[in-house]
Tab-separated table of C-alpha atoms in Angstrom:
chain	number	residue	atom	x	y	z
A	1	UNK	CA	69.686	23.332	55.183
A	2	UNK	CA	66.318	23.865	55.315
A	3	UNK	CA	63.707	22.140	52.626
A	4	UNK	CA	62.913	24.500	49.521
A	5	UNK	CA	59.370	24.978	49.687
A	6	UNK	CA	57.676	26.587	46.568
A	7	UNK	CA	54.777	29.225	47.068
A	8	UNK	CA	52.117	29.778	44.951
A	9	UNK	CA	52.658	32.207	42.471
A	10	UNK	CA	49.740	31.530	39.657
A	11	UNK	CA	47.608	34.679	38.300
A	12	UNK	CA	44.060	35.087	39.042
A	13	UNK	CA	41.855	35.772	36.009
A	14	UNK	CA	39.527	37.949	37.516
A	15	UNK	CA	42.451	40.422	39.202
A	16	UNK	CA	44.203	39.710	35.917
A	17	UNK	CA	40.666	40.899	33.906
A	18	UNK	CA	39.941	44.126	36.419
A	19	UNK	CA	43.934	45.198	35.834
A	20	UNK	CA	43.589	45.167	32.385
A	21	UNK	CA	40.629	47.094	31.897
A	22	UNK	CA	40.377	49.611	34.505
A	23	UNK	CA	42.252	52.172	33.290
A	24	UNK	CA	41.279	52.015	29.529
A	25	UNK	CA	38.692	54.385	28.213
A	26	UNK	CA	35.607	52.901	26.619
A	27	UNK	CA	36.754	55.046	23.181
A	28	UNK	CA	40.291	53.343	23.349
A	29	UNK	CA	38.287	49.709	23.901
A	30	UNK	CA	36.357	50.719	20.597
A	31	UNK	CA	39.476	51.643	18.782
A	32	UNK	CA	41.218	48.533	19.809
A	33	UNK	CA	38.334	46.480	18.032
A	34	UNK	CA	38.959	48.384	14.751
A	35	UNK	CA	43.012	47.618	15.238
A	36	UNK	CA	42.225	44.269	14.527
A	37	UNK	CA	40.237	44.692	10.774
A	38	UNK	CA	43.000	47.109	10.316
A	39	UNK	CA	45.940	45.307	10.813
A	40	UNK	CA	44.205	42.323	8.373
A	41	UNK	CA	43.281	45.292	5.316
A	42	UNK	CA	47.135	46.212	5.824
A	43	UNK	CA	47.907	42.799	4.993
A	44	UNK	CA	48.472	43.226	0.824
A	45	UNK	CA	50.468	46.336	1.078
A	46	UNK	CA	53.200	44.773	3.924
A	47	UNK	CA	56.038	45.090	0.982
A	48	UNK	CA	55.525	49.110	0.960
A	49	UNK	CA	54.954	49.777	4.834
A	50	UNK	CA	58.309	48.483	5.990
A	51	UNK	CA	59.623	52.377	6.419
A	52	UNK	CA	58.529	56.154	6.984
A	53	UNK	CA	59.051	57.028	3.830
A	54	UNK	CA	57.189	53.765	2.317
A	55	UNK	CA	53.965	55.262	4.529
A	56	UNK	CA	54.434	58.582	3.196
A	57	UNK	CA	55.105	57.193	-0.192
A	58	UNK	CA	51.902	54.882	0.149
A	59	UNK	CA	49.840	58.097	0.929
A	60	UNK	CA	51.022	60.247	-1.913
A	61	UNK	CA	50.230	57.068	-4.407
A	62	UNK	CA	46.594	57.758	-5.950
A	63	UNK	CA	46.310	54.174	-7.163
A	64	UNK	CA	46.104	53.113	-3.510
A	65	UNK	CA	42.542	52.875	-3.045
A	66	UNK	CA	40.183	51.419	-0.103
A	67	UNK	CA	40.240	47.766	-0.412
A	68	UNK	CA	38.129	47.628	3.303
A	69	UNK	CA	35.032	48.287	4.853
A	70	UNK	CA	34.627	48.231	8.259
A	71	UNK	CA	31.184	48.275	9.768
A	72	UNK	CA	30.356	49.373	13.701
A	73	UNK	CA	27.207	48.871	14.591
A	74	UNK	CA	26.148	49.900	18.031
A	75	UNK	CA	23.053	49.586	20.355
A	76	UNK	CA	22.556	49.486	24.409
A	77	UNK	CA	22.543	45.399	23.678
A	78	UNK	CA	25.582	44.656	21.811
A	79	UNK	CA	28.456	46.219	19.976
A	80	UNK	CA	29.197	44.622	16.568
A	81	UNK	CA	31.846	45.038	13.971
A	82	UNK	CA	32.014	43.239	10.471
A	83	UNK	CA	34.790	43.849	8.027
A	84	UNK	CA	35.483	42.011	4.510
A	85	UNK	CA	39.790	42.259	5.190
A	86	UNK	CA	41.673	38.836	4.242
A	87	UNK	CA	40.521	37.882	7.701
A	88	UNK	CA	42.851	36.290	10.669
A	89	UNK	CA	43.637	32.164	9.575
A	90	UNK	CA	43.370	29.340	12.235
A	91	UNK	CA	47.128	29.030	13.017
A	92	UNK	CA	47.696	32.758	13.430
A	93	UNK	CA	44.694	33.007	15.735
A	94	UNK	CA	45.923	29.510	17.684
A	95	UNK	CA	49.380	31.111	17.919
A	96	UNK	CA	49.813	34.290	18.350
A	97	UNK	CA	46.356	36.619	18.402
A	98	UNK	CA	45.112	35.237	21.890
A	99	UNK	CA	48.033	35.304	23.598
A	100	UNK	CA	48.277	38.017	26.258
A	101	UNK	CA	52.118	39.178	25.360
A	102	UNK	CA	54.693	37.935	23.218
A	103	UNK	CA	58.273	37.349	23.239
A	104	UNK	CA	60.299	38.764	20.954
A	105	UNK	CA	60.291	35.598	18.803
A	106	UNK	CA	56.786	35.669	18.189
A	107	UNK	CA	57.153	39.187	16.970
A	108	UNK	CA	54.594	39.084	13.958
A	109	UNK	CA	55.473	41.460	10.913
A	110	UNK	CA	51.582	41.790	9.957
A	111	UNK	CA	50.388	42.993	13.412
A	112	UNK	CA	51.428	46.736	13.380
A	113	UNK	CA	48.714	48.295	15.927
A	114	UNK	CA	49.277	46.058	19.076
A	115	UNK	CA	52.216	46.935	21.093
A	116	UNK	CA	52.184	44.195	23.277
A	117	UNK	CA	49.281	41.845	22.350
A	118	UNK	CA	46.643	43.243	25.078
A	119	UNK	CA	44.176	45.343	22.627
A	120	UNK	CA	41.517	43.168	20.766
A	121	UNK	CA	41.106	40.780	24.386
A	122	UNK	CA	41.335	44.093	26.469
A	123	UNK	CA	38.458	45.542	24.466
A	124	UNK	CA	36.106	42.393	24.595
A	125	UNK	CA	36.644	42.256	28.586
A	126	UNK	CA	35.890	45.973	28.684
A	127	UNK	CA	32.219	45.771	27.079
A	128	UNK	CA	30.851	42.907	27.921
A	129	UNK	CA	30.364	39.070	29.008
A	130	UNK	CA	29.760	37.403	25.867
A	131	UNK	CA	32.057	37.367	22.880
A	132	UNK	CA	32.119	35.715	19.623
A	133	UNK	CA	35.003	36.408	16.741
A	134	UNK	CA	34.296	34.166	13.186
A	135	UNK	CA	37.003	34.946	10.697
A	136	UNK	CA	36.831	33.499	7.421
A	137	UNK	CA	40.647	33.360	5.626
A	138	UNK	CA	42.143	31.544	2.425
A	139	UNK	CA	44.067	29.062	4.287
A	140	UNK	CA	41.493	27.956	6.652
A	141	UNK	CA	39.719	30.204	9.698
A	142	UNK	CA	37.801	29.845	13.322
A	143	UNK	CA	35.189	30.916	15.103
A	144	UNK	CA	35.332	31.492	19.223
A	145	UNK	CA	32.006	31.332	21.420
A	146	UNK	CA	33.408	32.791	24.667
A	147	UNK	CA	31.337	33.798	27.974
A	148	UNK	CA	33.857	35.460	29.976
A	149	UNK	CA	32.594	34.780	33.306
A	150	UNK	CA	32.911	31.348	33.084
A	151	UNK	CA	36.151	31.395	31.795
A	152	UNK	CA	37.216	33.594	34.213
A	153	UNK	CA	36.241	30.887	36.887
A	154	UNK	CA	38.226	27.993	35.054
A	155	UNK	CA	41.814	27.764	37.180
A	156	UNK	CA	43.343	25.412	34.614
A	157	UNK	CA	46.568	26.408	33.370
A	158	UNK	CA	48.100	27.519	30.589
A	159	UNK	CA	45.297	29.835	30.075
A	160	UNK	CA	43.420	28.960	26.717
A	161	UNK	CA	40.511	30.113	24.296
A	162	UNK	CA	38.713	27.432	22.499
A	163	UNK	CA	38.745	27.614	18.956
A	164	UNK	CA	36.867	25.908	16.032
A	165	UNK	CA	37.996	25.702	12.720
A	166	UNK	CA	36.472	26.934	9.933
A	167	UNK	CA	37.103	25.621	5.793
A	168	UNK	CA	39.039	27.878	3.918
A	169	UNK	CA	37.302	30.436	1.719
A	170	UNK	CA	38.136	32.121	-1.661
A	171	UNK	CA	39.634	35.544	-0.896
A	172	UNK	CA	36.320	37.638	-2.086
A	173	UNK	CA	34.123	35.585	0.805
A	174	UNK	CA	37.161	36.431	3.796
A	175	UNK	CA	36.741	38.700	6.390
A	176	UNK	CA	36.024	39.190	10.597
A	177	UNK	CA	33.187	39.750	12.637
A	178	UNK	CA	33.538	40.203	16.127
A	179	UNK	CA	30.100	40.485	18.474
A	180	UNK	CA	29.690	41.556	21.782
A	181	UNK	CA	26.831	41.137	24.065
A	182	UNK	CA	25.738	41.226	27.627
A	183	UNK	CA	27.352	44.265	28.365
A	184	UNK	CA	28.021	46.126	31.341
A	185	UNK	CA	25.622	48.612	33.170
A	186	UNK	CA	28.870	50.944	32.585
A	187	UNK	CA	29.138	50.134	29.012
A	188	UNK	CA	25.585	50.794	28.589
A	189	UNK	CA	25.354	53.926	30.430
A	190	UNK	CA	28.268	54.929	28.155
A	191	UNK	CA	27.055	54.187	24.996
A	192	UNK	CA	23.346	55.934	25.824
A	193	UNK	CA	25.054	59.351	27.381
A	194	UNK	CA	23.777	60.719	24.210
A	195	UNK	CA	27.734	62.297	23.161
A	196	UNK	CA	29.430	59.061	23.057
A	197	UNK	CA	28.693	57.846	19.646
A	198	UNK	CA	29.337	61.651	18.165
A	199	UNK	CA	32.427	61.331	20.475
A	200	UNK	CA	33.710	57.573	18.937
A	201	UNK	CA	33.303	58.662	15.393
A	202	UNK	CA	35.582	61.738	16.089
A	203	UNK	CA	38.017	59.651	17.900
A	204	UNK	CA	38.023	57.467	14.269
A	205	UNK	CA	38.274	60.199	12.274
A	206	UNK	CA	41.608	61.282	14.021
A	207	UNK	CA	42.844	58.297	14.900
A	208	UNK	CA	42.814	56.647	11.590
A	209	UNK	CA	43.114	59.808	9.575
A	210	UNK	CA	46.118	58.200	7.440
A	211	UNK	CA	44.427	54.899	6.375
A	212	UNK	CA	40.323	56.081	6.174
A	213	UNK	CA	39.527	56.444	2.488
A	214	UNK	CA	43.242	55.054	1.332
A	215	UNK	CA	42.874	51.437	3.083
A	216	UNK	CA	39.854	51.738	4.796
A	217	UNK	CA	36.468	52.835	4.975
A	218	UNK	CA	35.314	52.992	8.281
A	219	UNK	CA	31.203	53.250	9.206
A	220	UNK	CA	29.469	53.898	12.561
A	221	UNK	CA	25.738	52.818	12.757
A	222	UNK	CA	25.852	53.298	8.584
A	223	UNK	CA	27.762	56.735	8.469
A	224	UNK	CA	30.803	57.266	6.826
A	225	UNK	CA	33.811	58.426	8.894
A	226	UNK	CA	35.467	60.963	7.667
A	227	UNK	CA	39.288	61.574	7.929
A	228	UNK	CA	41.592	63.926	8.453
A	229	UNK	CA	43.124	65.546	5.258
A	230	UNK	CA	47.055	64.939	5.671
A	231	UNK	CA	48.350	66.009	2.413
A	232	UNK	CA	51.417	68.610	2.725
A	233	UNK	CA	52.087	70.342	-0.156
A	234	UNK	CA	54.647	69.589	-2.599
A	235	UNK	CA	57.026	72.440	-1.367
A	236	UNK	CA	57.926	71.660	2.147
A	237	UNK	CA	61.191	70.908	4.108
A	238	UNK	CA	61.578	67.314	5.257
A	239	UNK	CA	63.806	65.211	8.072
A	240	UNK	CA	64.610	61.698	8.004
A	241	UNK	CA	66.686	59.355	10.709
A	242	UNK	CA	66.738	55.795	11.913
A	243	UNK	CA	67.207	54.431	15.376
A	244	UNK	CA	67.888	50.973	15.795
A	245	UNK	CA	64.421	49.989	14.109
A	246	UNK	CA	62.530	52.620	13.919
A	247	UNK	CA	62.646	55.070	11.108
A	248	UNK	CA	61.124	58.310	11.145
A	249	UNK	CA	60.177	60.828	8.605
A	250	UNK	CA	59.068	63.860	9.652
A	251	UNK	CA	57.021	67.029	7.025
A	252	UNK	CA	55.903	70.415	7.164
A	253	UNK	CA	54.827	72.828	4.764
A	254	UNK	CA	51.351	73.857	4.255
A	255	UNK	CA	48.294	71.797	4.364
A	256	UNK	CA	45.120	71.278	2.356
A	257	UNK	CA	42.729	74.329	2.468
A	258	UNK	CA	38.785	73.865	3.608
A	259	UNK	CA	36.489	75.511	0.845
A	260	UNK	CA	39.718	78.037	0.446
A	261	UNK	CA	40.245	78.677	3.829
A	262	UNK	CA	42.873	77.372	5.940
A	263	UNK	CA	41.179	75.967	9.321
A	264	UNK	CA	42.547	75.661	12.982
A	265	UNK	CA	41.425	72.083	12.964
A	266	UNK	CA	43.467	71.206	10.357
A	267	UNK	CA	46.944	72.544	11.252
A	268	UNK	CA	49.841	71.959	13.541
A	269	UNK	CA	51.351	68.168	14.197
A	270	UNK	CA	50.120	64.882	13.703
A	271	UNK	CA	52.668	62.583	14.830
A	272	UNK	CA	51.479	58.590	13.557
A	273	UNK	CA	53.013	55.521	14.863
A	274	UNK	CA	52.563	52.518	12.309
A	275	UNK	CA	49.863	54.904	10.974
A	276	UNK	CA	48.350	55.102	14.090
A	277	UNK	CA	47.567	58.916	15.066
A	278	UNK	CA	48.985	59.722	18.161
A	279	UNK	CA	49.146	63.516	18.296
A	280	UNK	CA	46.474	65.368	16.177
A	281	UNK	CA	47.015	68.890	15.269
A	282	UNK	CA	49.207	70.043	17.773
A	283	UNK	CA	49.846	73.281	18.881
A	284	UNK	CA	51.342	72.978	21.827
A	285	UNK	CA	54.840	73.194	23.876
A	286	UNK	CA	54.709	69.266	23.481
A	287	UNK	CA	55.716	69.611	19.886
A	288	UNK	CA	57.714	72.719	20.081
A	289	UNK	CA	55.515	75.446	19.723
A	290	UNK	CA	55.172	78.447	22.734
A	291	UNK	CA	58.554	79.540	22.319
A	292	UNK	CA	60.174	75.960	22.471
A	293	UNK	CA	61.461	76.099	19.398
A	294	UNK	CA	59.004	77.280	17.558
A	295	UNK	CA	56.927	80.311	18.471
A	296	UNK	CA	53.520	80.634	19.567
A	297	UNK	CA	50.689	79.296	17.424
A	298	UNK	CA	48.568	82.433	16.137
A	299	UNK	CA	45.979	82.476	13.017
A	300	UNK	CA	48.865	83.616	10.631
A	301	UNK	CA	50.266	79.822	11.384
A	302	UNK	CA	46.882	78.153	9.989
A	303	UNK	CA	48.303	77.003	6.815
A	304	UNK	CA	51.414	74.728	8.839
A	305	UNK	CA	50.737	71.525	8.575
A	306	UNK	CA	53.534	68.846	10.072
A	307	UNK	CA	53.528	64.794	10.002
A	308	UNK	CA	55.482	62.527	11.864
A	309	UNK	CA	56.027	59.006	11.198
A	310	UNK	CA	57.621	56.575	13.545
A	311	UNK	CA	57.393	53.163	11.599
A	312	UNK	CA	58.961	49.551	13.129
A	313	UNK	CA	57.918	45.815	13.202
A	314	UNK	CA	59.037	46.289	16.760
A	315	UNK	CA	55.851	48.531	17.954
A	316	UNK	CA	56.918	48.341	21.337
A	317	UNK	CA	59.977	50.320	20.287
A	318	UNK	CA	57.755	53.201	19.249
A	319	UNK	CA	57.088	56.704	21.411
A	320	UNK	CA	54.206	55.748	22.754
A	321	UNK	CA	52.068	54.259	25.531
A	322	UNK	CA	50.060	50.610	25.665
A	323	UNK	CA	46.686	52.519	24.875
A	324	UNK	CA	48.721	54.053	21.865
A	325	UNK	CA	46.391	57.287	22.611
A	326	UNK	CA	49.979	59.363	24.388
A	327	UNK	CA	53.272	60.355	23.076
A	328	UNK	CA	55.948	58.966	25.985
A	329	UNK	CA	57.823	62.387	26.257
A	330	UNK	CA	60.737	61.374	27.877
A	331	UNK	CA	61.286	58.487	25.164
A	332	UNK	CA	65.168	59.136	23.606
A	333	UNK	CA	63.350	58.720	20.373
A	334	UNK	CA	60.773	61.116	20.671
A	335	UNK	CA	63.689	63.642	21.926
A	336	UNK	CA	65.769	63.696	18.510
A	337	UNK	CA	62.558	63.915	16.627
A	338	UNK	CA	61.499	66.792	18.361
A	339	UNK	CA	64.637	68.777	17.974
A	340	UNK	CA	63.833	67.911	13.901
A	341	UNK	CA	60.600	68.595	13.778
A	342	UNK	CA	61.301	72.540	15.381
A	343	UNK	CA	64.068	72.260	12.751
A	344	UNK	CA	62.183	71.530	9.807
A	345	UNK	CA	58.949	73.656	11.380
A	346	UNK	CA	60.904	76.728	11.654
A	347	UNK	CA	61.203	76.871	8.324
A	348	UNK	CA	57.643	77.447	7.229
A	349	UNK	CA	56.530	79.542	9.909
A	350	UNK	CA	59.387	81.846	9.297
A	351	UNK	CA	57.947	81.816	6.047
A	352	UNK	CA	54.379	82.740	7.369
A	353	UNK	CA	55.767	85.347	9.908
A	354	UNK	CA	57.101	87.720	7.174
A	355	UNK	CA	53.613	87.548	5.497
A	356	UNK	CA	51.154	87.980	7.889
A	357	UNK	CA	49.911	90.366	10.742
A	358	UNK	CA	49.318	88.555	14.456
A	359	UNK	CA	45.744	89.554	13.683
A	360	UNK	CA	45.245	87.046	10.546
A	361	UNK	CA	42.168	84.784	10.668
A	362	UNK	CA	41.271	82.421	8.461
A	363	UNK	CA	43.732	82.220	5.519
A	364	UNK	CA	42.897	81.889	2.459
A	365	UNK	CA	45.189	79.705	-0.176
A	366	UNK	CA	45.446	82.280	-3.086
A	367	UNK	CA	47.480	84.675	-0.396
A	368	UNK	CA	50.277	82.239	0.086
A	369	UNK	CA	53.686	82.357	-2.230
A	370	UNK	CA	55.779	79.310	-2.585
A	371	UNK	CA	57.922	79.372	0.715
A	372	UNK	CA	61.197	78.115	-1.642
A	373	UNK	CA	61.006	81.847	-2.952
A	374	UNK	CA	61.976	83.379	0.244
């Protein structure tokens, strides 16, 4: 028998590094920075957000108000963001926030935007070569000083980031800042194209529509982001199921009007996973509409307004991709909540057919009945 040779098998950082960032968008690096103050301002309310209908329950709850402020600031030099959340402590950043992956033991409850542990180091390799991350936390925090070339070069395995410890800090004084610098030519050409920044705070406003202004306030080079309104009116029809550990609630009635008027912008779907928007007003055969279910969107359909939420401590069980920008259509999930939502949606548009031409524009909210009455 012949000897058992063993080949090498180790990963390179740099291929590692190039894999991981090549097909991200510069927006989706930028939204997986804000993940991170996110997931720490979601911290308090953990007891509520176990469930779809806890979210939705959260949402409709007026003493919920914006315990967060999260502050991008971006130049051609660096890309900065500062938020006063509980912060992330020593051991969870020693254990688990670094760690590229996890197994399903180190599933964490309080990290509900990372599906499988990639964003916040994804998004610093995307910018730039310099990072530093201080977080300041109750039980004790750390800063990180890391140029990513050089570690990049180090071949010493297990792969580690060096960490300091910082002295824990009364709750009022807690909070993250993460800075990057010596970026890219790419990430500079990006960020001076002149759209992007109009672009980014867009991509926030929809992204983030269900926590801006009830967890979070959320500020690009000093402006305020503004979200989505998401608020369905009390008469609507409603779906709920669970599957394995995902629950899902799904909503539709008719939305929030715009100084009286009922606005394209503002209607369709918006499907969220952990809160996360993933589709945002949809009006297309991907949700049921164009005769799949439901018929085809026209102006008389302004006023629909339909959420989905997919909630789990499991994100990597949710319907969608590692980018967490794309539904995954062919997930079994997805499917049955689908065939719910044209349920539930057929409802109100029947209830919009019989009261309006195809030639309706903008509609205004004194023209609508209660759709119970039909």
């Amino acid at each position: 028998m012949n000897n058992m040779i063993l080949a090498k098998a180790s990963p390179e950082k740099r291929l590692f590094i190039s894999l991981l960032t090549r097909d991200i968008p510069m927006l989706s690096a930028f939204l997986d920075l804000i993940d991170n103050s996110v997931n720490a301002a979601l911290g308090p309310f953990a007891d509520r957000l176990g469930t779809a209908d806890g979210y939705v329950d959260v949402l409709e709850d007026e003493d919920v108000q914006p315990n967060t402020e999260i502050k991008l600031t971006i130049t051609d030099q660096s890309v900065k963001i500062v938020d006063n959340a509980p912060g992330i402590s020593l051991e969870l950043a020693k254990n688990h926030v670094f760690k590229f992956g996890r197994s399903l033991e180190e599933e964490n409850e309080s990290d509900r935007l990372s599906v499988y542990g990639l964003g916040l180091k994804r998004a610093f390799f995307k910018l730039g070569r310099n990072v530093k991350i201080i977080s300041d936390h109750i039980e004790g925090g750390f800063e990180l000083n890391l140029d990513v070339e050089q570690w990049a070069k180090d071949t010493a395995m297990p792969w580690q980031f060096e960490l300091a410890s910082r002295e824990p800090t009364e709750q009022k004084d807690c909070g993250t800042t993460i800075e990057v610098w010596g970026l890219y030519d790419g990430t500079k050409k990006r960020l001076n194209d002149g759209v992007f920044k109009d672009q980014l705070k867009d991509s926030i406003g929809k992204t983030y529509a269900y926590f801006l202004n009830k967890f979070v306030r959320i500020f690009v080079n000093g402006e305020s982001v503004a979200p989505t309104d998401l608020q369905v009116g009390s008469n609507n029809a409603t779906a709920h199921f669970k599957s394995n550990s995902v629950t899902c609630t799904i909503i539709a009635g008719l939305g929030t009007p715009v100084s009286g008027q009922y606005r394209d912008s503002g209607s369709g779907w918006f499907v969220f996973c952990n809160g996360r928007t993933v589709i945002s007003a949809n009006k297309s055969s991907l949700t049921g509409w164009n005769n799949n279910g439901l018929p085809i969107f026209q102006p008389k359909h302004r006023p629909f307004l339909g959420t989905v939420y997919f909630v789990s401590i499991h994100a990597d069980k949710l319907p969608w991709d590692t980018t967490k920008s794309r539904i995954n259509e062919d997930s079994e999930l997805w499917q049955e909540a689908k065939r719910q939502m044209i349920s539930v949606g057929r409802s109100v548009t029947s209830f919009l057919d019989k009261r309006y031409s195809d030639e309706g524009t903008d509609i205004a909210q004194s023209e609508l009945g209660e759709v119970s009455k039909e």
